[in-house]
Amino acid sequence: MSLSAALSAADPSPTPAETETPRVPSLQDAQESATSAAGWVEENWSTWLAIGLRVLLIVVIAAVLRVLVRRAITKLVDRMSRSGQTLEGGGLGGLLVNAERRRQRSMAIGSVLRSVASFLIMGTAALMVLGTFQINLAPLLASAGVAGVAIGFGARNLVTDFLSGVFMILEDQYGVGDTVDAGVATGEVIEVGLRVTKLRGADGEIWYVRNGEVKRIGNLSQGWATANVDVTVRADEDLDRVKAVLSDVAERTSKEEPWNELLWSPVEVLGLDSVLLDSMVVRVSAKTMPGKSLTVERELRWRIKRAFDANDIRIVGGATATEDAPAADPTAGMAAPSAYASSISPQSMAASPLPGPNTTK
């Protein structure tokens, strides 16, 4: 037997009929797969149905609760805006209620409260849905806690500004258009935010004041303002005459437009504010519209000066007045003419030295 025949007999080559072909799933295999899937669904459908119903219930309750809370906040804000109309008092009390300002403040408060309520309700609902799917929330809550602590340390000033802004709006400490003294800056409020308040100063500059930096604030536009004018006259003036002139100026100012609208009370002559040796100060005061005290004071000074000039009442400046001294004599500092000024006068010749002896021969 040859070598090739021996190799052929030891390792016969496979025939095409003997090669393996891919197995095609039969109908029986498909039936078995469907049966197993149906069995799995049959075993777990109650669990998935319970999870779905639980998620649906959480979402429905959260949506209903959100609607109810937002509606309650809206009613509370509307009641707050209408409460200003029931303030007791006279005409001045009614003028203190700014309906438009109360409406704007109520809208701002309602917007903040509704946003906070929606965030809390929907955030809680989302966590409950994740818990329904048996997701471990411990790492998420721990990470959120750590992140919250880090943000709290890094943004503590931001949180302070935000909380201060919320309370400023809730308490209606000031609003747009008010003139305020915030300690760090003084001016007219042009924008009120939850973090920053913008003020326009007297020279036109804009101040950005962080709400957390405001330790005390004085609102010059709420209630009323007071116009005080101090008039300094000489101590020998007739007080009854001075008071009569001031009362006449006050009466005429209170009746003329537009000062009768700016004045919220009659102009009063309060009397002597101080008495010095050579002068006395008479104070005139009146309640004015907020922010108009300086305007009224300037007008009162103008009218008082003209009335005093017409009645020959002199206004002196400063805390004390100086009496008029007579004009100094321009020749008072000049010395009298001397007889020794002329060289030919007898006094000058008598005082001249004697000539010395003649030593010539």
Short mmCIF file of C-alpha atoms in Angstrom, two decimals:
data_model
loop_
_atom_site.label_atom_id
_atom_site.label_comp_id
_atom_site.label_asym_id
_atom_site.label_seq_id
_atom_site.Cartn_x
_atom_site.Cartn_y
_atom_site.Cartn_z
CA MET A 1 0.00 0.00 0.00
CA SER A 2 1.36 3.34 -0.89
CA LEU A 3 1.83 6.25 1.55
CA SER A 4 -0.93 8.36 -0.01
CA ALA A 5 -3.38 5.50 0.17
CA ALA A 6 -2.51 4.97 3.84
CA LEU A 7 -3.06 8.64 4.65
CA SER A 8 -6.35 8.64 2.76
CA ALA A 9 -7.52 5.58 4.70
CA ALA A 10 -6.45 7.05 8.09
CA ASP A 11 -8.05 10.50 7.61
CA PRO A 12 -10.96 10.35 5.21
CA SER A 13 -12.20 13.77 4.02
CA PRO A 14 -15.78 14.66 4.95
CA THR A 15 -18.37 14.60 2.30
CA PRO A 16 -20.73 17.59 1.65
CA ALA A 17 -23.61 15.56 3.00
CA GLU A 18 -21.87 15.16 6.36
CA THR A 19 -21.31 19.02 7.10
CA GLU A 20 -23.40 20.60 9.94
CA THR A 21 -26.13 23.09 8.92
CA PRO A 22 -27.55 25.85 11.24
CA ARG A 23 -30.57 24.63 13.15
CA VAL A 24 -33.78 26.37 12.24
CA PRO A 25 -36.15 26.90 15.23
CA SER A 26 -39.12 24.76 14.82
CA LEU A 27 -42.69 25.53 15.65
CA GLN A 28 -42.33 23.56 18.81
CA ASP A 29 -39.40 25.74 19.96
CA ALA A 30 -41.41 28.92 19.34
CA GLN A 31 -44.31 27.46 21.26
CA GLU A 32 -42.03 26.65 24.19
CA SER A 33 -40.57 30.23 24.19
CA ALA A 34 -44.04 31.79 24.13
CA THR A 35 -45.15 29.50 26.89
CA SER A 36 -42.20 30.50 29.09
CA ALA A 37 -42.78 34.22 28.41
CA ALA A 38 -46.45 33.90 29.20
CA GLY A 39 -45.57 32.09 32.37
CA TRP A 40 -43.15 34.85 33.39
CA VAL A 41 -45.77 37.50 32.67
CA GLU A 42 -48.36 35.48 34.53
CA GLU A 43 -46.05 35.22 37.51
CA ASN A 44 -45.04 38.96 37.57
CA TRP A 45 -48.05 40.83 36.14
CA SER A 46 -49.49 41.45 39.58
CA THR A 47 -46.20 43.03 40.74
CA TRP A 48 -45.95 45.30 37.71
CA LEU A 49 -49.62 46.20 37.95
CA ALA A 50 -49.17 47.12 41.60
CA ILE A 51 -46.11 49.24 40.78
CA GLY A 52 -47.94 51.00 37.96
CA LEU A 53 -50.99 51.70 40.09
CA ARG A 54 -48.77 52.98 42.89
CA VAL A 55 -46.89 55.33 40.53
CA LEU A 56 -50.17 56.53 39.04
CA LEU A 57 -51.59 57.13 42.52
CA ILE A 58 -48.48 59.09 43.58
CA VAL A 59 -48.61 61.26 40.46
CA VAL A 60 -52.34 61.93 40.82
CA ILE A 61 -52.05 62.79 44.52
CA ALA A 62 -49.05 65.07 43.84
CA ALA A 63 -50.88 66.86 41.01
CA VAL A 64 -54.05 67.33 43.06
CA LEU A 65 -52.09 68.48 46.11
CA ARG A 66 -50.11 70.93 43.97
CA VAL A 67 -53.32 72.41 42.52
CA LEU A 68 -54.91 72.74 45.97
CA VAL A 69 -51.83 74.33 47.53
CA ARG A 70 -51.41 76.81 44.66
CA ARG A 71 -55.10 77.72 44.86
CA ALA A 72 -54.83 78.23 48.62
CA ILE A 73 -51.76 80.44 48.14
CA THR A 74 -53.61 82.48 45.51
CA LYS A 75 -56.57 83.04 47.83
CA LEU A 76 -54.24 83.97 50.68
CA VAL A 77 -52.41 86.49 48.51
CA ASP A 78 -55.69 88.00 47.26
CA ARG A 79 -56.91 88.37 50.83
CA MET A 80 -53.61 90.01 51.74
CA SER A 81 -53.94 92.51 48.91
CA ARG A 82 -57.51 93.37 49.96
CA SER A 83 -56.69 93.72 53.64
CA GLY A 84 -55.19 97.18 53.06
CA GLN A 85 -58.61 98.54 52.09
CA THR A 86 -59.98 97.90 55.61
CA LEU A 87 -57.40 100.06 57.39
CA GLU A 88 -59.00 102.37 59.90
CA GLY A 89 -58.21 106.02 60.08
CA GLY A 90 -58.91 109.31 58.41
CA GLY A 91 -58.10 110.56 54.97
CA LEU A 92 -54.39 110.31 55.65
CA GLY A 93 -54.75 106.61 56.47
CA GLY A 94 -56.50 106.04 53.17
CA LEU A 95 -53.74 107.79 51.27
CA LEU A 96 -51.17 105.45 52.81
CA VAL A 97 -52.67 102.44 51.01
CA ASN A 98 -51.15 102.11 47.54
CA ALA A 99 -53.34 99.58 45.73
CA GLU A 100 -50.97 99.09 42.82
CA ARG A 101 -48.00 98.58 45.09
CA ARG A 102 -49.89 96.09 47.25
CA ARG A 103 -50.95 94.23 44.10
CA GLN A 104 -47.36 94.01 42.84
CA ARG A 105 -46.10 92.85 46.23
CA SER A 106 -48.85 90.24 46.44
CA MET A 107 -47.99 88.94 42.99
CA ALA A 108 -44.33 88.63 43.91
CA ILE A 109 -45.10 86.84 47.17
CA GLY A 110 -47.54 84.49 45.43
CA SER A 111 -45.04 83.65 42.72
CA VAL A 112 -42.33 82.78 45.26
CA LEU A 113 -44.65 80.67 47.42
CA ARG A 114 -46.11 78.80 44.45
CA SER A 115 -42.66 78.01 43.10
CA VAL A 116 -41.46 76.71 46.47
CA ALA A 117 -44.61 74.61 46.97
CA SER A 118 -44.36 73.10 43.47
CA PHE A 119 -40.69 72.24 43.98
CA LEU A 120 -41.31 70.53 47.31
CA ILE A 121 -44.38 68.56 46.17
CA MET A 122 -43.00 67.39 42.82
CA GLY A 123 -39.58 66.61 44.30
CA THR A 124 -41.12 64.46 47.01
CA ALA A 125 -43.30 62.70 44.43
CA ALA A 126 -40.26 61.95 42.25
CA LEU A 127 -38.42 60.37 45.19
CA MET A 128 -41.46 58.28 46.04
CA VAL A 129 -41.72 57.04 42.43
CA LEU A 130 -38.05 56.03 42.46
CA GLY A 131 -38.63 54.21 45.72
CA THR A 132 -41.57 52.35 44.16
CA PHE A 133 -39.23 50.88 41.55
CA GLN A 134 -37.09 49.59 44.45
CA ILE A 135 -34.22 51.93 43.62
CA ASN A 136 -31.90 52.41 46.56
CA LEU A 137 -32.22 56.08 47.46
CA ALA A 138 -29.65 56.03 50.24
CA PRO A 139 -26.65 56.88 48.00
CA LEU A 140 -28.69 59.54 46.22
CA LEU A 141 -29.83 61.15 49.46
CA ALA A 142 -26.33 60.91 50.94
CA SER A 143 -24.85 62.56 47.84
CA ALA A 144 -27.53 65.22 47.92
CA GLY A 145 -26.81 65.83 51.59
CA VAL A 146 -23.09 66.21 50.99
CA ALA A 147 -23.71 68.46 47.99
CA GLY A 148 -26.16 70.52 50.04
CA VAL A 149 -23.63 70.99 52.82
CA ALA A 150 -20.93 71.98 50.32
CA ILE A 151 -23.24 74.41 48.56
CA GLY A 152 -24.37 75.76 51.91
CA PHE A 153 -20.81 76.56 52.93
CA GLY A 154 -19.87 77.94 49.53
CA ALA A 155 -23.04 79.93 48.89
CA ARG A 156 -24.03 80.96 52.40
CA ASN A 157 -24.05 84.62 51.37
CA LEU A 158 -26.35 83.79 48.47
CA VAL A 159 -28.74 81.97 50.81
CA THR A 160 -28.62 84.88 53.24
CA ASP A 161 -29.39 87.36 50.46
CA PHE A 162 -32.26 85.22 49.20
CA LEU A 163 -33.89 84.79 52.61
CA SER A 164 -33.46 88.50 53.39
CA GLY A 165 -35.08 89.39 50.06
CA VAL A 166 -38.04 87.10 50.76
CA PHE A 167 -38.68 88.68 54.16
CA MET A 168 -38.25 92.20 52.75
CA ILE A 169 -40.97 91.49 50.20
CA LEU A 170 -43.22 89.74 52.71
CA GLU A 171 -42.96 92.61 55.20
CA ASP A 172 -43.25 95.30 52.52
CA GLN A 173 -40.23 97.16 53.84
CA TYR A 174 -39.88 99.14 50.61
CA GLY A 175 -40.95 99.07 46.99
CA VAL A 176 -40.08 100.50 43.59
CA GLY A 177 -40.17 104.27 43.70
CA ASP A 178 -39.45 104.59 47.42
CA THR A 179 -36.55 106.65 48.69
CA VAL A 180 -34.66 104.61 51.27
CA ASP A 181 -31.56 104.87 53.43
CA ALA A 182 -30.03 101.38 53.46
CA GLY A 183 -26.98 102.34 55.49
CA VAL A 184 -24.52 101.37 52.75
CA ALA A 185 -26.32 103.53 50.17
CA THR A 186 -29.16 106.03 49.90
CA GLY A 187 -31.39 106.62 46.90
CA GLU A 188 -34.58 105.78 45.04
CA VAL A 189 -35.47 102.11 44.63
CA ILE A 190 -35.62 101.21 40.94
CA GLU A 191 -35.74 97.41 41.25
CA VAL A 192 -36.40 94.96 44.08
CA GLY A 193 -35.06 91.42 43.70
CA LEU A 194 -34.72 88.41 45.94
CA ARG A 195 -30.92 88.83 46.01
CA VAL A 196 -30.09 92.43 45.03
CA THR A 197 -31.88 95.77 45.38
CA LYS A 198 -31.02 98.55 42.92
CA LEU A 199 -30.93 102.14 44.15
CA ARG A 200 -30.42 105.32 42.13
CA GLY A 201 -28.45 107.89 44.08
CA ALA A 202 -28.84 111.65 44.12
CA ASP A 203 -26.12 112.08 41.47
CA GLY A 204 -27.66 109.48 39.14
CA GLU A 205 -25.42 106.57 40.11
CA ILE A 206 -26.95 103.09 40.52
CA TRP A 207 -26.16 101.17 43.69
CA TYR A 208 -26.44 97.38 43.76
CA VAL A 209 -27.13 96.51 47.39
CA ARG A 210 -27.18 92.85 48.44
CA ASN A 211 -30.18 92.18 50.64
CA GLY A 212 -28.06 90.26 53.14
CA GLU A 213 -25.89 93.35 53.75
CA VAL A 214 -28.80 95.55 54.82
CA LYS A 215 -28.79 95.64 58.63
CA ARG A 216 -31.19 98.54 58.98
CA ILE A 217 -33.22 100.50 56.49
CA GLY A 218 -35.08 103.78 56.65
CA ASN A 219 -37.96 104.29 54.23
CA LEU A 220 -38.43 107.96 53.48
CA SER A 221 -41.50 107.38 51.30
CA GLN A 222 -43.90 105.58 53.63
CA GLY A 223 -46.39 107.50 55.76
CA TRP A 224 -45.53 111.16 55.50
CA ALA A 225 -42.54 113.47 55.59
CA THR A 226 -41.92 116.50 57.78
CA ALA A 227 -40.76 119.86 56.46
CA ASN A 228 -38.94 121.90 59.12
CA VAL A 229 -37.71 125.45 58.50
CA ASP A 230 -35.67 127.32 61.13
CA VAL A 231 -35.66 131.11 60.80
CA THR A 232 -32.99 133.04 62.75
CA VAL A 233 -33.87 136.64 63.57
CA ARG A 234 -32.36 139.25 65.82
CA ALA A 235 -33.10 139.09 69.51
CA ASP A 236 -34.71 142.56 69.56
CA GLU A 237 -37.39 141.69 66.97
CA ASP A 238 -41.04 141.77 67.98
CA LEU A 239 -42.10 138.12 68.39
CA ASP A 240 -45.79 138.85 67.82
CA ARG A 241 -44.98 140.60 64.57
CA VAL A 242 -42.67 137.77 63.46
CA LYS A 243 -45.34 135.18 64.25
CA ALA A 244 -48.02 137.14 62.41
CA VAL A 245 -45.87 137.34 59.26
CA LEU A 246 -45.04 133.62 59.43
CA SER A 247 -48.70 132.70 59.97
CA ASP A 248 -49.72 134.75 56.96
CA VAL A 249 -47.08 133.00 54.81
CA ALA A 250 -48.23 129.60 56.07
CA GLU A 251 -51.89 130.33 55.33
CA ARG A 252 -51.25 131.56 51.82
CA THR A 253 -48.98 128.60 51.06
CA SER A 254 -51.59 126.09 52.23
CA LYS A 255 -54.24 127.55 49.90
CA GLU A 256 -52.19 127.86 46.71
CA GLU A 257 -51.62 125.11 44.15
CA PRO A 258 -49.72 122.82 43.92
CA TRP A 259 -48.64 123.26 47.55
CA ASN A 260 -52.11 122.47 48.90
CA GLU A 261 -51.69 118.94 47.45
CA LEU A 262 -48.18 118.46 48.79
CA LEU A 263 -49.12 119.63 52.28
CA TRP A 264 -50.92 116.98 54.34
CA SER A 265 -51.37 119.26 57.35
CA PRO A 266 -51.46 123.03 57.89
CA VAL A 267 -48.14 124.81 58.20
CA GLU A 268 -47.61 125.51 61.90
CA VAL A 269 -45.45 128.07 63.63
CA LEU A 270 -44.12 125.97 66.50
CA GLY A 271 -42.50 128.89 68.30
CA LEU A 272 -39.00 129.60 69.55
CA ASP A 273 -36.62 126.71 69.06
CA SER A 274 -33.68 128.45 70.74
CA VAL A 275 -32.84 131.84 72.24
CA LEU A 276 -29.31 133.28 72.28
CA LEU A 277 -27.88 136.57 73.49
CA ASP A 278 -28.15 138.30 70.15
CA SER A 279 -30.46 136.04 68.08
CA MET A 280 -33.42 133.68 68.30
CA VAL A 281 -34.61 130.79 66.14
CA VAL A 282 -38.27 130.35 65.19
CA ARG A 283 -39.31 126.95 63.79
CA VAL A 284 -41.99 126.37 61.14
CA SER A 285 -43.17 122.79 60.48
CA ALA A 286 -45.66 120.89 58.31
CA LYS A 287 -46.44 117.30 57.26
CA THR A 288 -45.98 116.75 53.55
CA MET A 289 -46.36 114.08 50.94
CA PRO A 290 -43.58 111.46 51.18
CA GLY A 291 -40.43 112.59 49.40
CA LYS A 292 -41.60 116.22 49.05
CA SER A 293 -40.29 117.69 52.28
CA LEU A 294 -37.25 119.33 50.67
CA THR A 295 -39.42 120.92 47.98
CA VAL A 296 -41.78 122.38 50.57
CA GLU A 297 -38.89 123.61 52.73
CA ARG A 298 -37.33 125.48 49.80
CA GLU A 299 -40.65 127.13 48.96
CA LEU A 300 -41.25 128.14 52.57
CA ARG A 301 -37.79 129.69 52.86
CA TRP A 302 -38.39 131.63 49.64
CA ARG A 303 -41.73 132.99 50.81
CA ILE A 304 -40.53 133.76 54.35
CA LYS A 305 -37.53 135.73 53.05
CA ARG A 306 -39.69 137.84 50.75
CA ALA A 307 -42.28 138.45 53.49
CA PHE A 308 -39.61 139.47 56.00
CA ASP A 309 -38.02 141.85 53.49
CA ALA A 310 -41.43 143.43 52.87
CA ASN A 311 -42.02 143.90 56.62
CA ASP A 312 -38.46 145.06 57.38
CA ILE A 313 -37.63 142.03 59.52
CA ARG A 314 -34.01 141.11 59.25
CA ILE A 315 -32.86 137.49 59.01
CA VAL A 316 -29.41 136.95 60.47
CA GLY A 317 -27.13 134.09 59.57
CA GLY A 318 -25.47 131.53 61.80
CA ALA A 319 -26.21 130.61 65.38
CA THR A 320 -25.25 134.06 66.66
CA ALA A 321 -25.57 137.50 65.09
CA THR A 322 -22.97 140.29 65.20
CA GLU A 323 -23.96 143.89 65.72
CA ASP A 324 -23.16 146.39 63.01
CA ALA A 325 -19.96 148.30 63.97
CA PRO A 326 -19.40 151.87 62.72
CA ALA A 327 -17.02 152.26 59.84
CA ALA A 328 -13.42 152.74 60.93
CA ASP A 329 -11.82 156.16 60.49
CA PRO A 330 -9.19 155.85 57.74
CA THR A 331 -7.07 158.60 59.41
CA ALA A 332 -7.14 156.95 62.83
CA GLY A 333 -3.90 155.09 62.20
CA MET A 334 -2.04 158.12 60.85
CA ALA A 335 0.42 160.02 63.13
CA ALA A 336 0.14 163.80 63.64
CA PRO A 337 2.53 165.96 61.60
CA SER A 338 5.82 166.70 63.44
CA ALA A 339 7.62 170.08 63.64
CA TYR A 340 10.89 168.29 63.14
CA ALA A 341 9.87 167.21 59.69
CA SER A 342 10.93 170.60 58.23
CA SER A 343 14.66 171.46 58.35
CA ILE A 344 14.03 175.22 58.57
CA SER A 345 11.62 175.10 61.48
CA PRO A 346 12.89 176.66 64.77
CA GLN A 347 12.54 173.33 66.53
CA SER A 348 14.57 171.56 63.88
CA MET A 349 17.27 174.33 63.93
CA ALA A 350 17.46 174.32 67.73
CA ALA A 351 17.88 170.58 67.72
CA SER A 352 20.66 170.62 65.11
CA PRO A 353 24.15 169.95 66.56
CA LEU A 354 26.57 172.82 67.21
CA PRO A 355 29.45 173.17 64.77
CA GLY A 356 32.84 171.95 66.03
CA PRO A 357 35.78 174.30 66.96
CA ASN A 358 37.88 175.75 64.11
CA THR A 359 41.37 174.33 64.36
CA THR A 360 42.84 176.11 61.33
CA LYS A 361 45.38 178.92 61.87
#
